[in-house]
């Protein structure tokens, strides 16, 4: 009996791999080209453009090099600018006891580069502590340097916090409360 010659079909698998590699190369080139084409092409500045109005009845020329429309001013908040107010205002941002010390932190609504904060702590209308701190300017607001009062001299219970603000002829006050 004659032996039948067995044909190898490896060349088909090599052909499929070659076609897939070529396809992947073409896809990579197209993605690469479209990505960098947008970045490297100089922007063309056309001076006029035909604009069809009402389905081609009127052709008008528009000058694209004319001045850009004026941008509207963006308001970041509603209401008046607190920096223009005659009276200073703010809020007690922290008033609490930490390691036997009453810590009081204040945020002032206006930007101030100098001035003073006068703290008065009272209980039942009687003053139990006074101190003064400087005003420090921040990015758009200000703060007092901070008040740290030993709890031993205050005793326990609720205390009323009153802070008088003074800077460049303007004054204001901030009120709060703390529980010791």
Tab-separated table of C-alpha atoms in Angstrom:
chain	number	residue	atom	x	y	z
A	1	UNK	CA	0.000	0.000	0.000
A	2	UNK	CA	1.204	3.376	-0.855
A	3	UNK	CA	1.679	5.833	1.929
A	4	UNK	CA	-0.380	8.866	1.683
A	5	UNK	CA	1.490	12.078	2.152
A	6	UNK	CA	0.249	14.100	5.107
A	7	UNK	CA	0.080	17.842	4.446
A	8	UNK	CA	1.004	20.283	7.164
A	9	UNK	CA	-1.528	22.989	7.853
A	10	UNK	CA	0.774	25.152	9.954
A	11	UNK	CA	0.963	27.721	7.193
A	12	UNK	CA	-2.751	28.533	7.708
A	13	UNK	CA	-2.206	29.434	11.368
A	14	UNK	CA	0.832	31.572	10.415
A	15	UNK	CA	-1.245	33.357	7.766
A	16	UNK	CA	-4.011	34.118	10.305
A	17	UNK	CA	-1.452	35.493	12.807
A	18	UNK	CA	0.096	37.664	10.080
A	19	UNK	CA	-3.305	39.078	9.068
A	20	UNK	CA	-4.137	39.849	12.728
A	21	UNK	CA	-0.797	41.630	13.246
A	22	UNK	CA	-1.306	43.737	10.124
A	23	UNK	CA	-4.867	44.605	11.261
A	24	UNK	CA	-3.630	45.609	14.721
A	25	UNK	CA	-0.900	47.748	13.152
A	26	UNK	CA	-3.429	49.574	10.947
A	27	UNK	CA	-5.736	50.220	13.929
A	28	UNK	CA	-2.805	51.536	16.008
A	29	UNK	CA	-1.739	53.848	13.186
A	30	UNK	CA	-5.248	55.262	12.757
A	31	UNK	CA	-5.664	55.897	16.488
A	32	UNK	CA	-2.184	57.463	16.731
A	33	UNK	CA	-2.751	59.652	13.666
A	34	UNK	CA	-6.174	60.913	14.790
A	35	UNK	CA	-4.862	61.680	18.297
A	36	UNK	CA	-1.890	63.747	17.153
A	37	UNK	CA	-3.598	65.318	14.122
A	38	UNK	CA	-5.889	67.295	16.447
A	39	UNK	CA	-2.925	68.647	18.407
A	40	UNK	CA	-0.495	69.463	15.611
A	41	UNK	CA	-2.703	71.018	12.954
A	42	UNK	CA	-2.577	74.792	13.228
A	43	UNK	CA	-5.905	76.423	13.737
A	44	UNK	CA	-7.106	78.092	10.574
A	45	UNK	CA	-8.500	81.544	10.940
A	46	UNK	CA	-11.209	82.212	8.418
A	47	UNK	CA	-12.257	85.791	8.026
A	48	UNK	CA	-15.662	85.116	6.564
A	49	UNK	CA	-18.065	82.250	6.462
A	50	UNK	CA	-21.191	81.783	4.401
A	51	UNK	CA	-24.187	81.194	6.579
A	52	UNK	CA	-27.318	79.754	5.041
A	53	UNK	CA	-30.448	81.197	6.532
A	54	UNK	CA	-33.916	79.821	5.865
A	55	UNK	CA	-32.790	76.859	3.761
A	56	UNK	CA	-30.386	78.714	1.509
A	57	UNK	CA	-32.519	81.733	0.608
A	58	UNK	CA	-30.161	84.320	2.096
A	59	UNK	CA	-26.386	84.160	2.155
A	60	UNK	CA	-24.735	86.584	4.538
A	61	UNK	CA	-21.109	87.050	5.438
A	62	UNK	CA	-20.065	86.921	9.053
A	63	UNK	CA	-16.759	88.408	10.131
A	64	UNK	CA	-15.160	85.884	12.486
A	65	UNK	CA	-12.146	88.070	13.285
A	66	UNK	CA	-14.235	90.760	14.929
A	67	UNK	CA	-14.068	91.255	18.669
A	68	UNK	CA	-15.259	88.412	20.836
A	69	UNK	CA	-18.488	89.052	22.723
A	70	UNK	CA	-17.901	90.564	26.122
A	71	UNK	CA	-17.802	87.924	28.848
A	72	UNK	CA	-20.248	88.429	31.646
A	73	UNK	CA	-18.830	88.872	35.119
A	74	UNK	CA	-19.393	85.781	37.215
A	75	UNK	CA	-20.833	86.476	40.647
A	76	UNK	CA	-19.563	84.038	43.234
A	77	UNK	CA	-22.229	84.817	45.792
A	78	UNK	CA	-25.473	86.696	46.123
A	79	UNK	CA	-25.629	89.924	48.060
A	80	UNK	CA	-23.206	92.722	48.724
A	81	UNK	CA	-19.445	92.400	48.988
A	82	UNK	CA	-18.657	92.057	52.715
A	83	UNK	CA	-15.352	93.908	52.208
A	84	UNK	CA	-17.333	97.080	51.430
A	85	UNK	CA	-19.476	96.854	54.585
A	86	UNK	CA	-18.934	99.505	57.265
A	87	UNK	CA	-19.418	97.002	60.088
A	88	UNK	CA	-17.123	94.005	60.545
A	89	UNK	CA	-18.772	90.618	60.898
A	90	UNK	CA	-17.814	87.011	61.429
A	91	UNK	CA	-18.526	83.797	63.259
A	92	UNK	CA	-17.048	81.659	66.022
A	93	UNK	CA	-15.865	78.578	64.115
A	94	UNK	CA	-14.685	76.579	67.135
A	95	UNK	CA	-15.243	76.896	70.861
A	96	UNK	CA	-14.337	73.817	72.842
A	97	UNK	CA	-12.183	72.402	75.594
A	98	UNK	CA	-9.013	70.587	74.578
A	99	UNK	CA	-6.455	69.355	77.173
A	100	UNK	CA	-7.752	71.658	79.900
A	101	UNK	CA	-7.811	74.733	77.636
A	102	UNK	CA	-10.841	76.509	76.180
A	103	UNK	CA	-9.922	77.101	72.531
A	104	UNK	CA	-11.848	79.758	70.613
A	105	UNK	CA	-11.334	80.264	66.867
A	106	UNK	CA	-12.989	82.989	64.818
A	107	UNK	CA	-13.454	83.665	61.105
A	108	UNK	CA	-13.967	87.288	60.005
A	109	UNK	CA	-15.982	87.810	56.793
A	110	UNK	CA	-13.834	90.695	55.543
A	111	UNK	CA	-10.219	90.667	54.387
A	112	UNK	CA	-8.212	92.704	56.911
A	113	UNK	CA	-4.438	92.987	57.127
A	114	UNK	CA	-4.300	94.425	60.649
A	115	UNK	CA	-6.415	95.141	63.688
A	116	UNK	CA	-7.355	93.578	66.987
A	117	UNK	CA	-9.886	91.172	68.472
A	118	UNK	CA	-10.923	91.744	72.076
A	119	UNK	CA	-12.404	88.664	73.767
A	120	UNK	CA	-14.774	88.942	76.726
A	121	UNK	CA	-16.041	85.790	78.408
A	122	UNK	CA	-18.977	86.214	80.751
A	123	UNK	CA	-21.358	84.105	82.780
A	124	UNK	CA	-24.682	85.492	84.025
A	125	UNK	CA	-23.719	89.022	82.947
A	126	UNK	CA	-20.474	89.031	84.961
A	127	UNK	CA	-17.170	89.209	83.079
A	128	UNK	CA	-14.865	86.315	83.967
A	129	UNK	CA	-12.069	86.764	81.395
A	130	UNK	CA	-10.672	89.384	78.959
A	131	UNK	CA	-7.908	89.015	76.363
A	132	UNK	CA	-6.761	90.610	73.092
A	133	UNK	CA	-5.431	88.980	69.896
A	134	UNK	CA	-4.301	90.386	66.562
A	135	UNK	CA	-6.170	90.036	63.282
A	136	UNK	CA	-4.431	87.947	60.628
A	137	UNK	CA	-5.339	88.228	56.931
A	138	UNK	CA	-6.107	85.071	54.953
A	139	UNK	CA	-6.796	84.589	51.240
A	140	UNK	CA	-10.185	86.297	51.151
A	141	UNK	CA	-11.180	86.522	54.809
A	142	UNK	CA	-9.404	87.140	58.108
A	143	UNK	CA	-9.153	85.512	61.484
A	144	UNK	CA	-8.145	86.329	65.016
A	145	UNK	CA	-4.864	84.772	66.151
A	146	UNK	CA	-6.914	82.541	68.432
A	147	UNK	CA	-7.795	82.517	72.090
A	148	UNK	CA	-6.602	79.802	74.476
A	149	UNK	CA	-7.909	80.201	78.021
A	150	UNK	CA	-7.184	77.822	80.902
A	151	UNK	CA	-10.344	76.113	82.144
A	152	UNK	CA	-9.146	76.446	85.758
A	153	UNK	CA	-9.744	80.201	85.809
A	154	UNK	CA	-13.194	79.904	84.178
A	155	UNK	CA	-14.906	77.170	86.179
A	156	UNK	CA	-17.591	74.909	84.712
A	157	UNK	CA	-20.844	75.667	82.896
A	158	UNK	CA	-21.879	77.785	79.928
A	159	UNK	CA	-19.951	80.934	79.026
A	160	UNK	CA	-20.973	83.688	76.661
A	161	UNK	CA	-18.376	84.676	74.074
A	162	UNK	CA	-18.235	88.315	72.936
A	163	UNK	CA	-15.502	89.457	70.564
A	164	UNK	CA	-15.092	93.123	69.577
A	165	UNK	CA	-13.344	93.613	66.223
A	166	UNK	CA	-11.438	96.796	65.311
A	167	UNK	CA	-9.520	97.481	62.106
A	168	UNK	CA	-8.832	100.651	60.114
A	169	UNK	CA	-11.632	102.636	61.747
A	170	UNK	CA	-14.245	99.896	61.302
A	171	UNK	CA	-15.704	97.916	64.181
A	172	UNK	CA	-17.931	94.923	64.665
A	173	UNK	CA	-18.756	92.164	67.094
A	174	UNK	CA	-19.087	88.399	67.109
A	175	UNK	CA	-21.105	86.469	69.670
A	176	UNK	CA	-21.107	82.812	70.621
A	177	UNK	CA	-21.388	80.358	73.454
A	178	UNK	CA	-19.288	77.532	74.876
A	179	UNK	CA	-19.901	74.805	77.406
A	180	UNK	CA	-17.059	73.981	79.758
